[in-house]
Amino acid sequence: MQIGKVRGSTPFKCTIGQAQIAQLDRASRLQIGKVRGSTPFKCTKNFRPFCTVPKGLLNFNQQLYMLNLVLFGPPGAGKGTQSKNLIDKYGLIHLSTGDLLRGEIAEGTELGLEAKKLMDDGKLVPDAVVIGMISHKLDANKTAKGFIFDGFPRTVVQAEELDELLNSKGAPICCMIALEVNDNELEHRLLLRGKDSGRADDANPEVIRKRIKEYNDKTAPVADFYKGQNKFNSINGIGSVGEIFASICTIVDKYLK
Ligand code: ADP
């Protein structure tokens, strides 16, 4: 059992899984909320279920249960840089599928060898591979305050699978934050990064263009998926790192109130 709370409610007892299915008894017009399996609790008319407003779910220590963010944007948009800032400020765990894949390559695993061919060619690796890696990391960090998903989900299938994984843990995605940067600027930034990143996929203009095309074809539709859930937020990704971080924090802080 843990203590649940939604905006404008009194705390109530519930289990993590059950917190997903919250209903306000609208018919009775009493402002009494109930999550399946929970004690009834007082709430305001603005009460909304966890599945759409996961802001206030508290654990036994009365801390935010999980702040799960998708940091979204094309290659070179600045997701890695801003993730570092977010980790420092909010104490979240960074899950970058790109970093995880590069880790597999560095260790010379079979998965890494297969992935390397696709990555060097600017293509996405298969959904099942990255979903498996993410699932493993979620299981290994059960007590995290929350996760920043960076470079994942990159296809609609990945987004659907992530929802399933997180919903089964009672800790859905709070929001997507999309960094908007035009293609010319991206190409310029990636070539610059390639000079010292040592990443083969950053050094070759043709591979960079392929990655941007993969993004436009397969990844951009993921934004619509989160728009459909009212979780999409867009930010101008051109400006100083500090300015962009401040805009991101304005959004994240709304989910902490
Ligand atoms: P960037 O966003 O700058 O391209 P990443 O480090 O996120 O860099 O990804 C590098 C490469 O790793 C991608 O081009 C792709 O081949 C592979 N990759 C990373 N994440 C995923 C994912 N979620 N699905 C499929 N392929 C991925």
Coordinates of C-alpha atoms and ligand atoms in Angstrom, one line a residue:
M1 CA 0.0 0.0 0.0
Q2 CA 1.1 3.5 -0.6
I3 CA -0.4 7.0 -0.2
G4 CA -1.9 8.4 -3.3
K5 CA -2.8 12.0 -4.0
V6 CA -4.3 13.8 -6.9
R7 CA -4.5 17.6 -7.4
G8 CA -7.0 18.9 -4.9
S9 CA -7.6 15.7 -3.0
T10 CA -6.9 14.5 0.5
P11 CA -4.3 11.7 0.6
F12 CA -5.7 8.2 0.2
K13 CA -4.5 4.6 0.5
C14 CA -4.0 2.7 -2.7
T15 CA -1.6 0.3 -4.4
I16 CA 0.7 1.4 -7.2
G17 CA -1.0 -0.6 -9.9
Q18 CA -4.4 0.5 -8.8
A19 CA -3.5 4.1 -8.9
Q20 CA -3.7 3.9 -12.7
I21 CA -7.5 3.6 -12.7
A22 CA -8.9 6.6 -11.0
Q23 CA -12.5 7.6 -11.3
L24 CA -14.5 10.5 -9.8
D25 CA -18.0 9.5 -8.9
R26 CA -19.6 12.2 -11.1
A27 CA -23.1 10.7 -11.0
S28 CA -23.5 11.2 -7.2
R29 CA -22.2 14.8 -7.6
L30 CA -20.5 14.2 -4.3
Q31 CA -16.9 15.3 -4.4
I32 CA -15.7 11.9 -3.4
G33 CA -13.0 10.3 -5.5
K34 CA -12.1 6.6 -5.7
V35 CA -9.2 4.8 -7.3
R36 CA -10.0 1.1 -7.8
G37 CA -9.0 -0.6 -4.5
S38 CA -8.4 2.6 -2.7
T39 CA -10.1 4.2 0.3
P40 CA -12.6 6.9 -0.8
F41 CA -11.1 10.4 -0.6
K42 CA -12.2 14.0 -0.8
C43 CA -11.4 15.9 -3.9
T44 CA -12.3 18.9 -5.8
K45 CA -14.4 19.0 -9.0
N46 CA -11.1 19.4 -10.9
F47 CA -10.0 16.0 -9.8
R48 CA -8.5 14.1 -12.7
P49 CA -7.4 10.5 -12.9
F50 CA -3.7 9.7 -12.6
C51 CA -3.5 8.3 -16.1
T52 CA -3.8 11.9 -17.5
V53 CA -2.5 13.9 -14.5
P54 CA 0.2 11.9 -12.8
K55 CA 1.5 15.0 -11.0
G56 CA 0.6 14.3 -7.4
L57 CA 1.2 10.7 -6.8
L58 CA 3.0 10.4 -3.5
N59 CA 4.8 7.5 -2.0
F60 CA 5.1 6.7 1.7
N61 CA 7.6 9.4 2.2
Q62 CA 5.3 11.9 0.7
Q63 CA 7.6 12.5 -2.2
L64 CA 6.7 12.6 -5.8
Y65 CA 6.3 9.0 -6.9
M66 CA 7.8 9.2 -10.4
L67 CA 8.5 12.1 -12.8
N68 CA 8.8 10.5 -16.2
L69 CA 9.8 12.8 -19.1
V70 CA 10.3 12.2 -22.7
L71 CA 12.9 14.6 -24.1
F72 CA 12.2 14.7 -27.8
G73 CA 13.8 16.2 -30.9
P74 CA 15.9 15.4 -33.9
P75 CA 19.6 14.4 -33.7
G76 CA 21.6 17.4 -32.6
A77 CA 18.7 19.1 -31.0
G78 CA 20.5 19.2 -27.6
K79 CA 18.7 16.4 -25.8
G80 CA 21.9 15.1 -24.2
T81 CA 23.0 18.5 -23.0
Q82 CA 19.6 19.3 -21.4
S83 CA 19.3 15.8 -19.9
K84 CA 22.5 16.5 -17.9
N85 CA 20.9 19.7 -16.5
L86 CA 17.7 17.9 -15.7
I87 CA 19.5 15.1 -13.9
D88 CA 21.3 17.7 -11.7
K89 CA 18.2 19.7 -10.9
Y90 CA 15.6 17.0 -10.4
G91 CA 17.6 13.9 -9.6
L92 CA 16.2 11.8 -12.4
I93 CA 17.7 8.8 -14.1
H94 CA 18.9 9.3 -17.7
L95 CA 17.9 6.6 -20.2
S96 CA 19.5 7.3 -23.5
T97 CA 19.1 4.4 -26.0
G98 CA 22.0 5.9 -28.0
D99 CA 24.3 5.7 -25.0
L100 CA 23.1 2.2 -24.1
L101 CA 23.7 1.1 -27.7
R102 CA 27.2 2.7 -27.7
G103 CA 27.9 0.9 -24.4
E104 CA 27.0 -2.5 -26.1
I105 CA 29.3 -1.6 -29.0
A106 CA 32.2 -0.7 -26.6
E107 CA 31.7 -4.0 -24.8
G108 CA 31.8 -5.8 -28.2
T109 CA 28.5 -7.7 -27.5
E110 CA 26.6 -9.4 -30.3
L111 CA 23.8 -6.9 -30.0
G112 CA 26.4 -4.1 -30.2
L113 CA 27.9 -5.5 -33.4
E114 CA 24.5 -5.7 -35.1
A115 CA 23.5 -2.3 -33.9
K116 CA 26.8 -0.7 -35.0
K117 CA 26.2 -1.5 -38.7
L118 CA 22.8 0.2 -38.6
M119 CA 24.0 3.2 -36.6
D120 CA 27.0 3.9 -38.8
D121 CA 24.6 3.9 -41.7
G122 CA 22.2 6.4 -40.1
K123 CA 19.4 3.9 -39.6
L124 CA 17.3 3.0 -36.6
V125 CA 18.0 -0.3 -34.8
P126 CA 15.0 -2.6 -34.5
D127 CA 12.3 -1.7 -32.0
A128 CA 12.5 -5.0 -30.1
V129 CA 16.2 -4.3 -29.3
V130 CA 15.7 -0.9 -27.8
I131 CA 12.5 -1.8 -26.0
G132 CA 14.3 -4.8 -24.4
M133 CA 17.1 -2.5 -23.2
I134 CA 14.8 0.0 -21.7
S135 CA 12.7 -2.6 -20.0
H136 CA 15.8 -4.0 -18.4
K137 CA 16.9 -0.5 -17.1
L138 CA 13.4 0.2 -15.7
D139 CA 13.5 -3.1 -13.7
A140 CA 17.0 -2.3 -12.5
N141 CA 15.9 1.2 -11.1
K142 CA 12.7 0.5 -9.3
T143 CA 13.1 3.1 -6.7
A144 CA 14.0 6.0 -9.0
K145 CA 12.4 9.4 -8.6
G146 CA 11.7 9.3 -12.3
F147 CA 13.3 8.9 -15.7
I148 CA 14.3 11.1 -18.6
F149 CA 13.9 9.2 -21.8
D150 CA 16.3 10.6 -24.4
G151 CA 16.3 9.3 -27.9
F152 CA 13.4 6.9 -27.0
P153 CA 10.7 6.4 -28.1
R154 CA 11.8 6.9 -31.6
T155 CA 8.9 5.1 -33.4
V156 CA 5.2 4.9 -32.6
V157 CA 5.6 1.2 -31.8
Q158 CA 8.3 2.1 -29.2
A159 CA 5.9 4.8 -27.7
E160 CA 3.1 2.2 -27.4
E161 CA 5.4 -0.3 -25.8
L162 CA 6.8 2.3 -23.3
D163 CA 3.2 3.1 -22.3
E164 CA 2.5 -0.5 -21.6
L165 CA 5.7 -1.0 -19.6
L166 CA 5.2 2.2 -17.5
N167 CA 1.5 1.7 -17.0
S168 CA 2.1 -1.8 -15.6
K169 CA 4.4 -0.2 -13.1
G170 CA 1.8 2.5 -12.2
A171 CA 4.2 5.3 -13.3
P172 CA 3.1 6.7 -16.7
I173 CA 4.9 9.4 -18.8
C174 CA 4.1 12.8 -17.4
C175 CA 5.0 14.8 -20.5
M176 CA 7.0 15.0 -23.7
I177 CA 9.2 18.1 -24.2
A178 CA 10.2 18.6 -27.8
L179 CA 13.2 20.7 -28.8
E180 CA 12.5 22.3 -32.1
V181 CA 15.6 23.0 -34.3
N182 CA 15.7 23.4 -38.1
D183 CA 17.5 21.0 -40.4
N184 CA 20.3 23.4 -41.4
E185 CA 21.2 24.1 -37.9
L186 CA 21.1 20.4 -37.0
E187 CA 23.5 19.5 -39.8
H188 CA 25.9 22.3 -38.7
R189 CA 25.8 21.2 -35.0
L190 CA 26.3 17.5 -35.8
L191 CA 29.3 18.2 -38.1
L192 CA 30.8 20.4 -35.4
R193 CA 30.2 17.7 -32.7
G194 CA 31.7 15.1 -35.1
K195 CA 35.1 16.9 -34.9
D196 CA 35.7 15.7 -31.3
S197 CA 32.9 13.3 -30.4
G198 CA 34.6 10.4 -32.1
R199 CA 31.2 9.3 -33.4
A200 CA 31.4 7.9 -36.9
D201 CA 27.7 8.9 -37.5
D202 CA 28.5 12.6 -36.7
A203 CA 31.5 12.8 -39.1
N204 CA 29.8 12.1 -42.4
P205 CA 27.3 14.7 -43.9
E206 CA 25.5 11.9 -45.9
V207 CA 24.9 9.9 -42.7
I208 CA 23.8 13.0 -40.9
R209 CA 21.2 13.7 -43.6
K210 CA 20.0 10.1 -43.5
R211 CA 19.5 10.3 -39.7
I212 CA 17.5 13.5 -40.1
K213 CA 15.4 11.8 -42.8
E214 CA 14.8 8.7 -40.5
Y215 CA 13.7 11.2 -37.8
N216 CA 11.3 13.0 -40.1
D217 CA 9.9 9.7 -41.5
K218 CA 9.7 7.5 -38.4
T219 CA 10.2 9.6 -35.3
A220 CA 8.3 12.8 -35.9
P221 CA 5.0 10.9 -35.8
V222 CA 5.7 10.1 -32.1
A223 CA 4.9 13.7 -31.3
D224 CA 1.3 13.1 -32.5
F225 CA 1.1 10.1 -30.2
Y226 CA 1.8 12.3 -27.2
K227 CA -0.4 15.2 -28.5
G228 CA -3.2 12.7 -28.5
Q229 CA -2.6 12.2 -24.8
N230 CA -2.3 15.9 -24.1
K231 CA 1.3 15.5 -23.0
F232 CA 3.1 17.3 -25.8
N233 CA 5.1 20.5 -25.1
S234 CA 7.2 22.3 -27.7
I235 CA 10.3 24.4 -27.0
N236 CA 12.5 26.5 -29.3
G237 CA 15.8 24.6 -29.3
I238 CA 17.8 27.5 -30.7
G239 CA 19.3 29.9 -28.1
S240 CA 21.7 29.6 -25.2
V241 CA 21.8 26.3 -23.2
G242 CA 20.6 28.3 -20.1
E243 CA 17.7 29.9 -21.8
I244 CA 16.5 26.6 -23.2
F245 CA 16.9 24.9 -19.9
A246 CA 14.8 27.6 -18.2
S247 CA 12.0 27.0 -20.7
I248 CA 12.2 23.2 -20.0
C249 CA 12.1 23.8 -16.2
T250 CA 9.0 25.9 -16.6
I251 CA 7.2 22.9 -18.1
V252 CA 8.7 20.3 -15.7
D253 CA 7.8 22.4 -12.6
K254 CA 4.1 22.4 -13.6
Y255 CA 4.2 18.6 -13.1
L256 CA 5.6 19.0 -9.6
K257 CA 2.9 21.3 -8.2
Ligands
ADP1 P1 21.3 11.3 -32.1 O1 19.9 11.6 -31.6 O2 22.2 12.5 -31.9 O3 21.3 10.7 -33.5 P2 21.6 9.0 -30.4 O4 22.8 8.8 -29.5 O5 20.3 9.2 -29.7 O6 22.0 10.2 -31.3 O7 21.4 7.8 -31.4 C1 22.4 7.3 -32.2 C2 21.9 6.1 -33.1 O8 21.5 5.0 -32.3 C3 20.7 6.4 -34.0 O9 21.0 7.1 -35.2 C4 20.1 5.0 -34.1 O10 20.8 4.3 -35.1 C5 20.4 4.4 -32.8 N1 19.2 4.5 -31.9 C6 19.2 5.3 -30.7 N2 18.1 5.2 -30.1 C7 17.2 4.4 -30.9 C8 15.9 4.0 -30.8 N3 15.1 4.4 -29.8 N4 15.4 3.2 -31.8 C9 16.1 2.9 -32.8 N5 17.4 3.2 -33.0 C10 18.0 4.0 -32.0

